[in-house]
Coordinates of C-alpha atoms and ligand atoms in Angstrom, one line a residue:
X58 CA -40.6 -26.4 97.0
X59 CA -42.3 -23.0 95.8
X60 CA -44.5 -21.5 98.1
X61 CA -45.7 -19.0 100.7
X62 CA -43.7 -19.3 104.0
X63 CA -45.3 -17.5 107.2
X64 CA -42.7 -17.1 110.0
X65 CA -45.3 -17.5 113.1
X66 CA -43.0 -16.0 115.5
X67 CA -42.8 -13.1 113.7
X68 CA -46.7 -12.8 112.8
X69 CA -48.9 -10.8 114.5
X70 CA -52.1 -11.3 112.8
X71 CA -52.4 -7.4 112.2
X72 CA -53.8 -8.5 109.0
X73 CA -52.6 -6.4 106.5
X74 CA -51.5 -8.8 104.1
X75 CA -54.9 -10.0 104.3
X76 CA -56.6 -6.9 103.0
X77 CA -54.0 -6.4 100.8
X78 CA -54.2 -9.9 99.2
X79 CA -56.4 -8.7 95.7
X80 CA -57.1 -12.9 95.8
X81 CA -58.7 -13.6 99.0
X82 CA -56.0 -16.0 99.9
X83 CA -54.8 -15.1 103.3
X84 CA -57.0 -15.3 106.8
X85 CA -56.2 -14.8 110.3
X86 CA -56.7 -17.6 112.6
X87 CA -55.9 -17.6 115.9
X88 CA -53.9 -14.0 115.3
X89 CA -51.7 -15.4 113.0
X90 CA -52.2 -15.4 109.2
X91 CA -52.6 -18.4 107.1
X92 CA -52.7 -18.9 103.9
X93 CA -55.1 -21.0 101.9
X94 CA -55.2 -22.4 98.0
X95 CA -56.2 -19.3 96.7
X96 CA -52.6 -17.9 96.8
X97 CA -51.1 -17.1 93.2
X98 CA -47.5 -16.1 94.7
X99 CA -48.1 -12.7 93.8
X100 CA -45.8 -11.4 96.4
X101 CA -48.0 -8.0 97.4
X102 CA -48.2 -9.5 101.6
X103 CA -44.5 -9.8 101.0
X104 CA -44.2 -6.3 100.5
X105 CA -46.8 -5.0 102.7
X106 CA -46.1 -6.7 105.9
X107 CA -44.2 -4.6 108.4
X108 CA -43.3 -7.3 110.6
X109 CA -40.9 -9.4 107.3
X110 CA -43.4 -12.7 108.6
X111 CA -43.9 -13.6 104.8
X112 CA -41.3 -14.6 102.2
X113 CA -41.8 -16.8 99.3
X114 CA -39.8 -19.6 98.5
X115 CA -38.4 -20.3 95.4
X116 CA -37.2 -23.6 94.2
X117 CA -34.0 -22.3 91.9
X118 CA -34.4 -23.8 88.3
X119 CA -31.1 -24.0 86.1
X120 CA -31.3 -23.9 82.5
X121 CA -29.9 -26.7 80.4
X122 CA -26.7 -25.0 78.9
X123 CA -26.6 -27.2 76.2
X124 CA -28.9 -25.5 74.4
X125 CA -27.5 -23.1 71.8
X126 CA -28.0 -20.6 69.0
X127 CA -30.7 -18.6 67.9
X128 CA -33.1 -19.7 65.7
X129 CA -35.6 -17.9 63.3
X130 CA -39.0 -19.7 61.8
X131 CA -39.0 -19.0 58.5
X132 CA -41.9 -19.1 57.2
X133 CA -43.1 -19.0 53.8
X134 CA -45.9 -17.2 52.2
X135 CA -46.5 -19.5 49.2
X136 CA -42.8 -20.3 47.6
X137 CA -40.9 -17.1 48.9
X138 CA -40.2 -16.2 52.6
X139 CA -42.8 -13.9 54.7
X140 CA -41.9 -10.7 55.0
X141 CA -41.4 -10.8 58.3
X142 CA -38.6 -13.4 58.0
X143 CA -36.6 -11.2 57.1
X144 CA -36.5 -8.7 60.2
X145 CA -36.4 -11.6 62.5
X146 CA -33.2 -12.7 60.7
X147 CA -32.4 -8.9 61.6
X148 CA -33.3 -9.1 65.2
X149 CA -31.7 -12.6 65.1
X150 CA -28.6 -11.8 64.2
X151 CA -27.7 -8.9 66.8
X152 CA -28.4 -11.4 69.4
X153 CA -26.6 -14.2 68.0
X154 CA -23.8 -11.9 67.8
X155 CA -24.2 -10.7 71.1
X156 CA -24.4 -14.1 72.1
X157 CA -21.4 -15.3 70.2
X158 CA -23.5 -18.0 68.5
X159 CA -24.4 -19.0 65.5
X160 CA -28.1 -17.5 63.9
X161 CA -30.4 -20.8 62.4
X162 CA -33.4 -20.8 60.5
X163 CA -36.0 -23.6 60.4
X164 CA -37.5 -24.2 56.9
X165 CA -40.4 -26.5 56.0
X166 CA -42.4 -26.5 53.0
X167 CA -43.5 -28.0 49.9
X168 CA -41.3 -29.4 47.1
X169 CA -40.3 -26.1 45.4
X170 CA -39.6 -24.2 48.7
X171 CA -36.1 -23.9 47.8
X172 CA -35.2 -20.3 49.8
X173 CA -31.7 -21.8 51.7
X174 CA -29.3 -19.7 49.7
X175 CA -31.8 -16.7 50.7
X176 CA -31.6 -17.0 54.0
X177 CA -28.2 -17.5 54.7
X178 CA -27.6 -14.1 52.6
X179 CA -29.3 -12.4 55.0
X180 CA -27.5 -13.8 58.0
X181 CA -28.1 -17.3 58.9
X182 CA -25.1 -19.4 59.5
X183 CA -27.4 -22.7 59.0
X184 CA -30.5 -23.1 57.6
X185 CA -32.6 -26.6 58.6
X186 CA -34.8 -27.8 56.7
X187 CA -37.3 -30.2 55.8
X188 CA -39.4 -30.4 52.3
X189 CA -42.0 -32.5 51.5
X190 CA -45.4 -32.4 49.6
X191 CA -47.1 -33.1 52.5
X192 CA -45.5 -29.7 54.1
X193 CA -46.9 -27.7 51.0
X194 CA -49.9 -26.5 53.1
X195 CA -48.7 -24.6 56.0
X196 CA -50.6 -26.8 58.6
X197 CA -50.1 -26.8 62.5
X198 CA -50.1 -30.3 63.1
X199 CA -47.6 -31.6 60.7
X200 CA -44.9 -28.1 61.4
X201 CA -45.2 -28.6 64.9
X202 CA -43.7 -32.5 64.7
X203 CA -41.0 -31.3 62.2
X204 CA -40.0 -28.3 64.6
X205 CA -40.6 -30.3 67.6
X206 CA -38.0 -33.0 65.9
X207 CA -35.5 -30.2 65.1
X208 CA -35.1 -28.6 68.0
X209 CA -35.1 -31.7 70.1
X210 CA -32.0 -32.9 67.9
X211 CA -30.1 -29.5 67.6
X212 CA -31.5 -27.7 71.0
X213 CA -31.4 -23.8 70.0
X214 CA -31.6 -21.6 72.9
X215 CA -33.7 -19.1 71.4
X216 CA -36.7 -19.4 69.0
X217 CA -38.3 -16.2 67.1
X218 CA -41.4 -16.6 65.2
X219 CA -43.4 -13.8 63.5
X220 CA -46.8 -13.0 64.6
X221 CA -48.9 -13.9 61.9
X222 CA -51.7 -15.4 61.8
X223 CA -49.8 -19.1 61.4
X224 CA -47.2 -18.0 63.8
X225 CA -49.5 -17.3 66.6
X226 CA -50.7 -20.2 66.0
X227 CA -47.8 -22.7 65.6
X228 CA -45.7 -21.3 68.4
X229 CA -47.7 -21.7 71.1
X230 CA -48.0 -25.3 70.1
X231 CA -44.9 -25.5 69.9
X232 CA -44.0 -23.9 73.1
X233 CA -46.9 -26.5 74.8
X234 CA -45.5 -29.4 73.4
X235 CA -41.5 -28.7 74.1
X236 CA -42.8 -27.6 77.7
X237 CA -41.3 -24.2 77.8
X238 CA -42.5 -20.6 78.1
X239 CA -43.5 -18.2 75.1
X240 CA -43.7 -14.4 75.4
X241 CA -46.0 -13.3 72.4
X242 CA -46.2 -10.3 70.4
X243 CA -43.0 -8.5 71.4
X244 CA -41.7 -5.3 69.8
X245 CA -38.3 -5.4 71.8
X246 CA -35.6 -8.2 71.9
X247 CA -31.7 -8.1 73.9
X248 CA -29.9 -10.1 75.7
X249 CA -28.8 -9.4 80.0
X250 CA -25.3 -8.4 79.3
X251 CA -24.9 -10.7 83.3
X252 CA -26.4 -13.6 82.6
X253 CA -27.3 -14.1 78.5
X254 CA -30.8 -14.3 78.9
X255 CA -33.4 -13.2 76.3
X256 CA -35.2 -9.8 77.0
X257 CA -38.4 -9.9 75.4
X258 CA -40.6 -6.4 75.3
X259 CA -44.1 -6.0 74.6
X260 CA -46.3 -3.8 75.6
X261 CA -49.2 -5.0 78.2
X262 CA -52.4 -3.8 79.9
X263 CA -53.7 -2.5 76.6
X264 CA -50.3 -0.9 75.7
X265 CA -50.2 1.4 78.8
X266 CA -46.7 0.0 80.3
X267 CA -43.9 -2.3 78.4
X268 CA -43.7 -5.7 80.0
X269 CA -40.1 -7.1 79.6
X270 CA -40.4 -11.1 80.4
X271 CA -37.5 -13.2 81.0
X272 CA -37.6 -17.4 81.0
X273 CA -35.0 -18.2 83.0
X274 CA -35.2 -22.3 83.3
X275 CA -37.3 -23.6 80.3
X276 CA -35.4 -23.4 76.9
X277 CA -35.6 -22.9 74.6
X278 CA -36.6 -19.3 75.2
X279 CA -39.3 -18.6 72.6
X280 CA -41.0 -15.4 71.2
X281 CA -43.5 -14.5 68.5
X282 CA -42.1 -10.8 67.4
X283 CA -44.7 -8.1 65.7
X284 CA -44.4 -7.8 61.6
X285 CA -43.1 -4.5 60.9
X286 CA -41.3 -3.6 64.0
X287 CA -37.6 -5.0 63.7
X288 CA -35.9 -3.5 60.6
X289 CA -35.1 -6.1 58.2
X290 CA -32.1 -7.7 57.4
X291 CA -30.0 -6.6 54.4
X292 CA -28.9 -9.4 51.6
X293 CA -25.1 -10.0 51.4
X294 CA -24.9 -13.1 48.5
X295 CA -21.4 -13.3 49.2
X296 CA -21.8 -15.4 52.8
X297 CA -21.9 -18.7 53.2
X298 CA -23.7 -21.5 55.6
X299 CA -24.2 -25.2 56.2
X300 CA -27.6 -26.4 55.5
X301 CA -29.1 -29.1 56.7
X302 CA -31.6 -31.8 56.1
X303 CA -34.2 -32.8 58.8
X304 CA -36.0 -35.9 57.5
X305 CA -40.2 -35.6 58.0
X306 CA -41.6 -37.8 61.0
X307 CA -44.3 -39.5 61.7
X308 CA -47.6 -36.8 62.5
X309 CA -51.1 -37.3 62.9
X310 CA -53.1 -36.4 60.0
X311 CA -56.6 -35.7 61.3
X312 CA -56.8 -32.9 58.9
X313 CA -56.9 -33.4 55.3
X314 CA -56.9 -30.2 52.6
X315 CA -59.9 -31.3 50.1
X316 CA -59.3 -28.1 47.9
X317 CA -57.5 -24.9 47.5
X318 CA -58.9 -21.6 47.1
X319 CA -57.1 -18.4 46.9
X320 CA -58.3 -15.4 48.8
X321 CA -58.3 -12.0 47.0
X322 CA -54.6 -10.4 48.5
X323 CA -55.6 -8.6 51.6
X324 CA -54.1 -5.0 51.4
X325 CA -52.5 -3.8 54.7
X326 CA -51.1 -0.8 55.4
X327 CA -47.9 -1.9 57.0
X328 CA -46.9 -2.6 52.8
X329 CA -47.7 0.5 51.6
X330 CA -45.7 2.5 49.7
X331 CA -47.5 5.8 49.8
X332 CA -50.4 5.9 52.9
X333 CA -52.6 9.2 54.1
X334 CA -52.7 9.0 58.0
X335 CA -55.6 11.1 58.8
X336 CA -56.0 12.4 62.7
X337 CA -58.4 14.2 64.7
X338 CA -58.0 17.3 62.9
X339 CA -59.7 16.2 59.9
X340 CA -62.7 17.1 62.3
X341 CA -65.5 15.2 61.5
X342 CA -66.3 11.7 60.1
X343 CA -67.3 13.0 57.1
X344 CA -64.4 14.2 55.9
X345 CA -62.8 11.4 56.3
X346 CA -64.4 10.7 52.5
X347 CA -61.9 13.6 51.7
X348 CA -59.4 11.7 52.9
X349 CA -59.8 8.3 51.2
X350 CA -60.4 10.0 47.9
X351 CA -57.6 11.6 47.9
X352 CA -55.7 8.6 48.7
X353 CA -57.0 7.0 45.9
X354 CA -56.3 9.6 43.4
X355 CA -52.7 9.6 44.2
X356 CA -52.9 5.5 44.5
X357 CA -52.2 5.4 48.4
X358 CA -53.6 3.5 51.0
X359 CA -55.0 5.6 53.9
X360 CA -54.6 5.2 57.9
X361 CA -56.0 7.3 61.0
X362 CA -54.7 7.9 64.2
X363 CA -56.2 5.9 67.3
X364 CA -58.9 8.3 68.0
X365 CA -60.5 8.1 65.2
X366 CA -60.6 4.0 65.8
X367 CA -62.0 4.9 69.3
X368 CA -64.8 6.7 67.9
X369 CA -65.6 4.8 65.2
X370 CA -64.7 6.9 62.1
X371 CA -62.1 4.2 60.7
X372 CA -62.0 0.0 61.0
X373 CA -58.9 -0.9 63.3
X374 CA -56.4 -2.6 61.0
X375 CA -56.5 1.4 59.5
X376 CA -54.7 2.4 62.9
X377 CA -51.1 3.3 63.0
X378 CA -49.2 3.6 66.0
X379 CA -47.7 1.9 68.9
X380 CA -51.0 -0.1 69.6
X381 CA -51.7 0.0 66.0
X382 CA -49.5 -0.8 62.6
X383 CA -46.3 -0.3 62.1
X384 CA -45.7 1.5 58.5
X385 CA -42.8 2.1 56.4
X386 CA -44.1 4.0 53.4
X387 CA -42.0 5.7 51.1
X388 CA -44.0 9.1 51.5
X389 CA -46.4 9.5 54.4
X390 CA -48.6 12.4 54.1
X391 CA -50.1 13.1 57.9
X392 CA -53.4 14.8 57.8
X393 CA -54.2 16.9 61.5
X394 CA -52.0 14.5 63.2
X395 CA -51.1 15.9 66.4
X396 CA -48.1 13.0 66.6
X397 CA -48.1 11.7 70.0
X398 CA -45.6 9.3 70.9
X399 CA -47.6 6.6 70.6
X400 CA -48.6 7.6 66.8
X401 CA -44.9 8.7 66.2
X402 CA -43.8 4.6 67.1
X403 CA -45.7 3.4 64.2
X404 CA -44.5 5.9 61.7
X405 CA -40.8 5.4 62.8
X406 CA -39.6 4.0 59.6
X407 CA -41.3 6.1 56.8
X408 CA -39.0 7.6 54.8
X409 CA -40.7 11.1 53.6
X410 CA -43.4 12.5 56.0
X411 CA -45.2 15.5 54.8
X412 CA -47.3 17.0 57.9
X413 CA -50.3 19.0 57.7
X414 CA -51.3 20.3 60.9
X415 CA -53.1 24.5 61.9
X416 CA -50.6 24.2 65.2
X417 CA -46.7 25.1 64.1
X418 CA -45.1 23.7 67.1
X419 CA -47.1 20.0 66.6
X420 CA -44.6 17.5 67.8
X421 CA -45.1 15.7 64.1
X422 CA -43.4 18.8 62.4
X423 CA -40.4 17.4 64.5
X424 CA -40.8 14.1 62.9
X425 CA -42.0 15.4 59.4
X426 CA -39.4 16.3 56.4
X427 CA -42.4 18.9 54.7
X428 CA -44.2 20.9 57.5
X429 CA -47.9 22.2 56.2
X430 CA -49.1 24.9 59.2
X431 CA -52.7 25.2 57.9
X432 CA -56.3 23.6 57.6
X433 CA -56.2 20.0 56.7
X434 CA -59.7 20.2 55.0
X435 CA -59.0 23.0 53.0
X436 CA -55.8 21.8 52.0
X437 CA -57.5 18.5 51.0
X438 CA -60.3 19.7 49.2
X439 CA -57.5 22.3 46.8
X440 CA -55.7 18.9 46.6
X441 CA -58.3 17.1 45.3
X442 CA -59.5 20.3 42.9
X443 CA -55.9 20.3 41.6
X444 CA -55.8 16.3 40.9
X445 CA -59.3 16.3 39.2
X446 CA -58.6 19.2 37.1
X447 CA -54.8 17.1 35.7
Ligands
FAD544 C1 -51.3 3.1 75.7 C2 -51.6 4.0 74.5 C3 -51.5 3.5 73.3 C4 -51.8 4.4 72.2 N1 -51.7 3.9 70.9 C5 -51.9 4.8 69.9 C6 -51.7 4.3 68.5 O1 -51.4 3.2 68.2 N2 -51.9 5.2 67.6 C7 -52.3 6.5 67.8 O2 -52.5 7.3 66.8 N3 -52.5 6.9 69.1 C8 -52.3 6.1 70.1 N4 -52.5 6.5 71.4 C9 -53.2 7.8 71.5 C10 -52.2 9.0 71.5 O3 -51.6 9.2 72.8 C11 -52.9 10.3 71.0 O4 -53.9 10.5 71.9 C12 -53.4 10.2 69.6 O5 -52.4 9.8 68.7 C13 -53.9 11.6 69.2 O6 -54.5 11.5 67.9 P1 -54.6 12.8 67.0 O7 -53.2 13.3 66.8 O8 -55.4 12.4 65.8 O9 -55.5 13.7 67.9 P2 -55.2 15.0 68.7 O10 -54.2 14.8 69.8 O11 -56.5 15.5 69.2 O12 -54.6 16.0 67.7 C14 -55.2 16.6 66.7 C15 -54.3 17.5 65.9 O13 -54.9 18.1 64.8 C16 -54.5 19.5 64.7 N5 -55.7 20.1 64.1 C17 -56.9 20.5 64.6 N6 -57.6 21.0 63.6 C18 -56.9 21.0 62.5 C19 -57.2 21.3 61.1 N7 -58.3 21.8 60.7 N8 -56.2 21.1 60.2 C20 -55.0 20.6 60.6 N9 -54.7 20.3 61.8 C21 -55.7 20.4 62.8 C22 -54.3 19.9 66.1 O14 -53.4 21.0 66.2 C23 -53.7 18.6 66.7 O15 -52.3 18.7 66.6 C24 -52.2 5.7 72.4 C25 -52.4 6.1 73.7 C26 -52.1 5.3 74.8 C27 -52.2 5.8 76.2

């Protein structure tokens, strides 16, 4: 049994754990400490009492080793695969390798989701999948029996998902119904070279410290991974894989799709090719108008650093960095970007940065391939003059 074990003999009720305890659960009765419901196994008495009285007991939980493989959702955005598919076949594959297993990925969709060959080009040894009309709408209920079936027949050790918007929400429901943990929103993934486990990163308390969670007992081990953080896997159309059928079961259908109607494509920054990251040193809000028109002359998106989130100058989904996006852009152009290490995680995969900053030893010049030292504003405003007059 798991729980709180207080060696009496060794007690004596100095009540430290006590005040320690942030969850009120441990009183002294009788000068000896007790504890009561409230406990949540946090461990702090553990480590605070001088007298070793407290230890918590752990029931050990093995694994079920015959669970294999590492498995990738792959999810599809219309007919084709998500983008993100594609660096979780990355991450994927370094595991499985590390593993020495084989790398799977689970496809469901409508009748002309065809994207097997696809996938196995860019690393999966077996795709599974199952396609049906009735899977043309990506739908929680119905994905979650099909996964639930396939991973119940072919018992994958590790499951990735991206973090969209369906992922966040299928693999949790998934995770709920297979009765095994789900770390979400990591950045990080490797496997404990001593026992094979999955390390997943993310970062926690509002990004200030990297949490790396292990499940040791439930499997599969399952993770939603950020889009835009992994780099994505290459196509070789020379390999080859098995692919698999899984047949569609039974699912409730308490929702039915009455119509279709296409949203405008929402434009994010982690898919531009050209993007204007504007920072502090633009100086006020109002020049960030500078900023977006310049973007839009040279047909770029535009981004800010967090401050300028914080204090309201730019919408959030603008913010790059570590608590931000994640960008890849063929040419970033950074506009009074001091280039903190938080900024600099986001911008880790652009391929041309040109930095405009007044201070010549700003860490971004170490990061940019053009270094600007000047005024942003000026800069931007001869910029402009120059495009206007073309
Ligand atoms: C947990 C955590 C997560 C974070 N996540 C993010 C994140 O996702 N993204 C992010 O951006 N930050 C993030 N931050 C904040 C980060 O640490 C920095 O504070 C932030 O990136 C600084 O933004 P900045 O460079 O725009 O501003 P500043 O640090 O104030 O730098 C302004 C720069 O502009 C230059 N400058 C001033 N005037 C001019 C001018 N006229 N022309 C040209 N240059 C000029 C200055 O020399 C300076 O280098 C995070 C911080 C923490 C603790």
């Amino acid at each position: 049994m798991t729980g709180l074990r207080i060696d009496r003999n060794q007690c004596v009720g100095c009540g430290i754990c006590a005040k320690t305890c942030a969850f009120g659960a441990l009183e002294i009765k009788e000068k000896k400490a007790e504890a009561n419901d409230n406990c949540a196994l946090c461990g702090m008495c553990v480590d605070v009492c001088p007298f070793q009285a407290i230890s918590i007991e752990k029931e050990e939980q093995q694994a079920d080793r015959t669970y294999r493989d590492v498995w990738v959702f792959a999810e599809l955005t219309g007919d084709r695969l998500a983008p993100v598919v594609r660096e979780l076949l990355g991450a994927g594959r370094k595991l499985a390798d590390q593993k020495g297993c084989r790398l799977a990925a689970a496809l469901i969709g409508g009748g002309n989701a065809f994207r097997e060959a696809e996938l196995i080009s860019l690393g999966a040894d077996v795709v599974y999948f199952c396609r049906d009309e009735k899977l043309a709408d990506k739908r929680e209920e119905p994905y979650t029996a099909v996964l639930k079936q396939m991973v119940e027949r072919y018992r994958p050790e590790i499951f990735l998902f991206g973090a969209t918007a369906f992922g966040r929400s299928l693999a949790p429901r998934l995770a709920a119904r297979l009765q095994t943990g789900l770390t979400a929103d990591c950045t990080g993934l490797s496997v404990e070279e001593e026992n094979g486990l999955l390390r997943q990163t993310r970062p926690a308390f509002g990004g200030n410290l990297m949490a790396t969670i292990l499940c040791p007992a439930r499997r599969p081990q399952m993770a939603t991974v950020r889009p835009g953080v992994m780099p994505p896997a290459q196509a070789d159309t020379g390999r080859s894989g098995i692919v698999r059928e899984v047949p569609l079961p039974e699912f409730p259908e308490r929702i039915k799709g009455i119509k279709r109607v296409p949203l405008p494509p929402a434009k994010s920054i982690a898919d531009a090719e050209i993007l204007v990251v504007a920072g502090r040193g633009i100086g006020s809000r109002k020049n960030l108008s500078l900023v977006t028109e310049f973007a839009s002359l040279i047909g770029a998106e535009y981004g800010c650093s967090r401050p300028l989130v914080d204090g309201g100058w730019c919408e959030y989904p603008h913010q790059v960095g570590q608590t931000g996006c994640s960008v890849a852009p063929k040419l970033l152009i950074s506009l009074g970007v001091s280039g903190a290490i938080q900024h600099l995680a986001g911008i880790s995969r652009a391929e041309t940065i040109v930095a405009v900053n007044t201070d010549p030893h700003a860490p971004i010049f170490s990061v940019s391939r053009y270094a600007v030292v000047g005024d942003c504003v000026e800069i931007l405003k001869e910029w402009i003059r120059m495009l206007k007059c073309r």
